[in-house]
JSON list of C-alpha atoms in Angstrom, two decimals:
[
{"chain": "A", "resi": 25, "resn": "UNK", "atom": "CA", "xyz": [79.15, 39.18, 77.35]},
{"chain": "A", "resi": 26, "resn": "UNK", "atom": "CA", "xyz": [82.42, 40.86, 76.05]},
{"chain": "A", "resi": 27, "resn": "UNK", "atom": "CA", "xyz": [82.22, 43.22, 73.02]},
{"chain": "A", "resi": 28, "resn": "UNK", "atom": "CA", "xyz": [83.76, 41.67, 69.99]},
{"chain": "A", "resi": 29, "resn": "UNK", "atom": "CA", "xyz": [86.92, 43.29, 68.66]},
{"chain": "A", "resi": 30, "resn": "UNK", "atom": "CA", "xyz": [88.38, 42.59, 65.42]},
{"chain": "A", "resi": 31, "resn": "UNK", "atom": "CA", "xyz": [91.77, 44.18, 66.59]},
{"chain": "A", "resi": 32, "resn": "UNK", "atom": "CA", "xyz": [92.34, 41.37, 68.93]},
{"chain": "A", "resi": 33, "resn": "UNK", "atom": "CA", "xyz": [91.47, 38.62, 66.17]},
{"chain": "A", "resi": 34, "resn": "UNK", "atom": "CA", "xyz": [93.93, 40.15, 63.53]},
{"chain": "A", "resi": 35, "resn": "UNK", "atom": "CA", "xyz": [96.81, 40.70, 66.22]},
{"chain": "A", "resi": 36, "resn": "UNK", "atom": "CA", "xyz": [97.95, 44.18, 64.95]},
{"chain": "A", "resi": 37, "resn": "UNK", "atom": "CA", "xyz": [101.78, 45.08, 64.75]},
{"chain": "A", "resi": 38, "resn": "UNK", "atom": "CA", "xyz": [102.79, 41.67, 65.52]},
{"chain": "A", "resi": 39, "resn": "UNK", "atom": "CA", "xyz": [105.74, 40.11, 63.73]},
{"chain": "A", "resi": 40, "resn": "UNK", "atom": "CA", "xyz": [104.88, 37.51, 61.10]},
{"chain": "A", "resi": 41, "resn": "UNK", "atom": "CA", "xyz": [106.97, 34.13, 60.23]},
{"chain": "A", "resi": 42, "resn": "UNK", "atom": "CA", "xyz": [109.54, 34.67, 57.67]},
{"chain": "A", "resi": 43, "resn": "UNK", "atom": "CA", "xyz": [107.98, 32.27, 55.33]},
{"chain": "A", "resi": 44, "resn": "UNK", "atom": "CA", "xyz": [104.85, 34.01, 55.34]},
{"chain": "A", "resi": 45, "resn": "UNK", "atom": "CA", "xyz": [106.78, 37.12, 54.49]},
{"chain": "A", "resi": 46, "resn": "UNK", "atom": "CA", "xyz": [108.77, 35.56, 51.62]},
{"chain": "A", "resi": 47, "resn": "UNK", "atom": "CA", "xyz": [105.20, 34.00, 50.14]},
{"chain": "A", "resi": 48, "resn": "UNK", "atom": "CA", "xyz": [103.71, 37.46, 50.51]},
{"chain": "A", "resi": 49, "resn": "UNK", "atom": "CA", "xyz": [105.97, 39.13, 48.10]},
{"chain": "A", "resi": 50, "resn": "UNK", "atom": "CA", "xyz": [104.83, 36.94, 44.88]},
{"chain": "A", "resi": 51, "resn": "UNK", "atom": "CA", "xyz": [101.29, 37.02, 46.09]},
{"chain": "A", "resi": 52, "resn": "UNK", "atom": "CA", "xyz": [101.53, 41.11, 46.21]},
{"chain": "A", "resi": 53, "resn": "UNK", "atom": "CA", "xyz": [103.17, 41.01, 42.68]},
{"chain": "A", "resi": 54, "resn": "UNK", "atom": "CA", "xyz": [100.43, 38.89, 41.48]},
{"chain": "A", "resi": 55, "resn": "UNK", "atom": "CA", "xyz": [97.67, 41.37, 42.72]},
{"chain": "A", "resi": 56, "resn": "UNK", "atom": "CA", "xyz": [99.71, 44.10, 41.23]},
{"chain": "A", "resi": 57, "resn": "UNK", "atom": "CA", "xyz": [99.41, 42.58, 37.82]},
{"chain": "A", "resi": 58, "resn": "UNK", "atom": "CA", "xyz": [95.91, 41.73, 38.25]},
{"chain": "A", "resi": 59, "resn": "UNK", "atom": "CA", "xyz": [95.43, 45.25, 39.08]},
{"chain": "A", "resi": 60, "resn": "UNK", "atom": "CA", "xyz": [97.25, 46.68, 36.42]},
{"chain": "A", "resi": 61, "resn": "UNK", "atom": "CA", "xyz": [95.18, 44.53, 34.04]},
{"chain": "A", "resi": 62, "resn": "UNK", "atom": "CA", "xyz": [91.79, 45.50, 35.39]},
{"chain": "A", "resi": 63, "resn": "UNK", "atom": "CA", "xyz": [92.82, 49.25, 35.21]},
{"chain": "A", "resi": 64, "resn": "UNK", "atom": "CA", "xyz": [93.97, 48.61, 31.58]},
{"chain": "A", "resi": 65, "resn": "UNK", "atom": "CA", "xyz": [90.59, 47.00, 30.81]},
{"chain": "A", "resi": 66, "resn": "UNK", "atom": "CA", "xyz": [88.73, 49.68, 32.49]},
{"chain": "A", "resi": 67, "resn": "UNK", "atom": "CA", "xyz": [90.41, 52.48, 30.50]},
{"chain": "A", "resi": 68, "resn": "UNK", "atom": "CA", "xyz": [90.68, 51.02, 27.09]},
{"chain": "A", "resi": 69, "resn": "UNK", "atom": "CA", "xyz": [88.26, 48.24, 26.83]},
{"chain": "A", "resi": 70, "resn": "UNK", "atom": "CA", "xyz": [85.12, 49.32, 28.62]},
{"chain": "A", "resi": 71, "resn": "UNK", "atom": "CA", "xyz": [82.35, 49.34, 26.31]},
{"chain": "A", "resi": 72, "resn": "UNK", "atom": "CA", "xyz": [79.36, 48.42, 28.17]},
{"chain": "A", "resi": 73, "resn": "UNK", "atom": "CA", "xyz": [78.18, 49.48, 31.69]},
{"chain": "A", "resi": 74, "resn": "UNK", "atom": "CA", "xyz": [78.32, 45.81, 32.97]},
{"chain": "A", "resi": 75, "resn": "UNK", "atom": "CA", "xyz": [81.94, 45.63, 32.06]},
{"chain": "A", "resi": 76, "resn": "UNK", "atom": "CA", "xyz": [82.87, 48.94, 33.67]},
{"chain": "A", "resi": 77, "resn": "UNK", "atom": "CA", "xyz": [80.96, 47.76, 36.89]},
{"chain": "A", "resi": 78, "resn": "UNK", "atom": "CA", "xyz": [82.96, 44.36, 36.81]},
{"chain": "A", "resi": 79, "resn": "UNK", "atom": "CA", "xyz": [86.29, 46.15, 36.24]},
{"chain": "A", "resi": 80, "resn": "UNK", "atom": "CA", "xyz": [85.68, 48.60, 39.21]},
{"chain": "A", "resi": 81, "resn": "UNK", "atom": "CA", "xyz": [84.57, 45.88, 41.45]},
{"chain": "A", "resi": 82, "resn": "UNK", "atom": "CA", "xyz": [87.64, 43.83, 40.46]},
{"chain": "A", "resi": 83, "resn": "UNK", "atom": "CA", "xyz": [89.85, 46.85, 41.19]},
{"chain": "A", "resi": 84, "resn": "UNK", "atom": "CA", "xyz": [88.45, 47.34, 44.56]},
{"chain": "A", "resi": 85, "resn": "UNK", "atom": "CA", "xyz": [88.70, 43.71, 45.37]},
{"chain": "A", "resi": 86, "resn": "UNK", "atom": "CA", "xyz": [92.44, 43.77, 44.42]},
{"chain": "A", "resi": 87, "resn": "UNK", "atom": "CA", "xyz": [93.13, 46.82, 46.17]},
{"chain": "A", "resi": 88, "resn": "UNK", "atom": "CA", "xyz": [91.59, 45.63, 49.39]},
{"chain": "A", "resi": 89, "resn": "UNK", "atom": "CA", "xyz": [93.50, 42.23, 49.19]},
{"chain": "A", "resi": 90, "resn": "UNK", "atom": "CA", "xyz": [96.68, 43.68, 47.82]},
{"chain": "A", "resi": 91, "resn": "UNK", "atom": "CA", "xyz": [97.20, 46.17, 50.93]},
{"chain": "A", "resi": 92, "resn": "UNK", "atom": "CA", "xyz": [97.82, 43.43, 53.69]},
{"chain": "A", "resi": 93, "resn": "UNK", "atom": "CA", "xyz": [99.88, 41.34, 51.72]},
{"chain": "A", "resi": 94, "resn": "UNK", "atom": "CA", "xyz": [102.20, 44.25, 50.59]},
{"chain": "A", "resi": 95, "resn": "UNK", "atom": "CA", "xyz": [102.29, 45.56, 54.02]},
{"chain": "A", "resi": 96, "resn": "UNK", "atom": "CA", "xyz": [103.40, 42.17, 55.54]},
{"chain": "A", "resi": 97, "resn": "UNK", "atom": "CA", "xyz": [105.86, 41.76, 52.55]},
{"chain": "A", "resi": 98, "resn": "UNK", "atom": "CA", "xyz": [107.48, 45.17, 53.22]},
{"chain": "A", "resi": 99, "resn": "UNK", "atom": "CA", "xyz": [107.34, 45.75, 56.91]},
{"chain": "A", "resi": 100, "resn": "UNK", "atom": "CA", "xyz": [107.43, 42.06, 57.97]},
{"chain": "A", "resi": 101, "resn": "UNK", "atom": "CA", "xyz": [104.52, 42.47, 60.47]},
{"chain": "A", "resi": 102, "resn": "UNK", "atom": "CA", "xyz": [100.76, 42.80, 60.44]},
{"chain": "A", "resi": 103, "resn": "UNK", "atom": "CA", "xyz": [99.40, 46.25, 60.01]},
{"chain": "A", "resi": 104, "resn": "UNK", "atom": "CA", "xyz": [99.06, 48.26, 63.25]},
{"chain": "A", "resi": 105, "resn": "UNK", "atom": "CA", "xyz": [95.58, 49.44, 62.46]},
{"chain": "A", "resi": 106, "resn": "UNK", "atom": "CA", "xyz": [93.44, 47.71, 59.92]},
{"chain": "A", "resi": 107, "resn": "UNK", "atom": "CA", "xyz": [91.02, 50.73, 59.71]},
{"chain": "A", "resi": 108, "resn": "UNK", "atom": "CA", "xyz": [91.75, 54.44, 59.57]},
{"chain": "A", "resi": 109, "resn": "UNK", "atom": "CA", "xyz": [90.05, 55.42, 62.60]},
{"chain": "A", "resi": 110, "resn": "UNK", "atom": "CA", "xyz": [91.88, 52.87, 64.80]}
]
């Protein structure tokens, strides 16, 4: 049985369809807005531990999702490495 490799599934460095690239631009902008809102809420409105925890989780999720969309929107291809040690 072959070892499962995520790199084969995600097809690193491959050009993406121009329609997907165009659609990635507004999605990346929306995630930037959501991240800015979460950061603002974390800095200025965080009064309880649960709210701080929720804001930090929200920022991490937004950052994790924003990175591939912004990379596709700017470069026009999927990231060459999906992880740092690749």
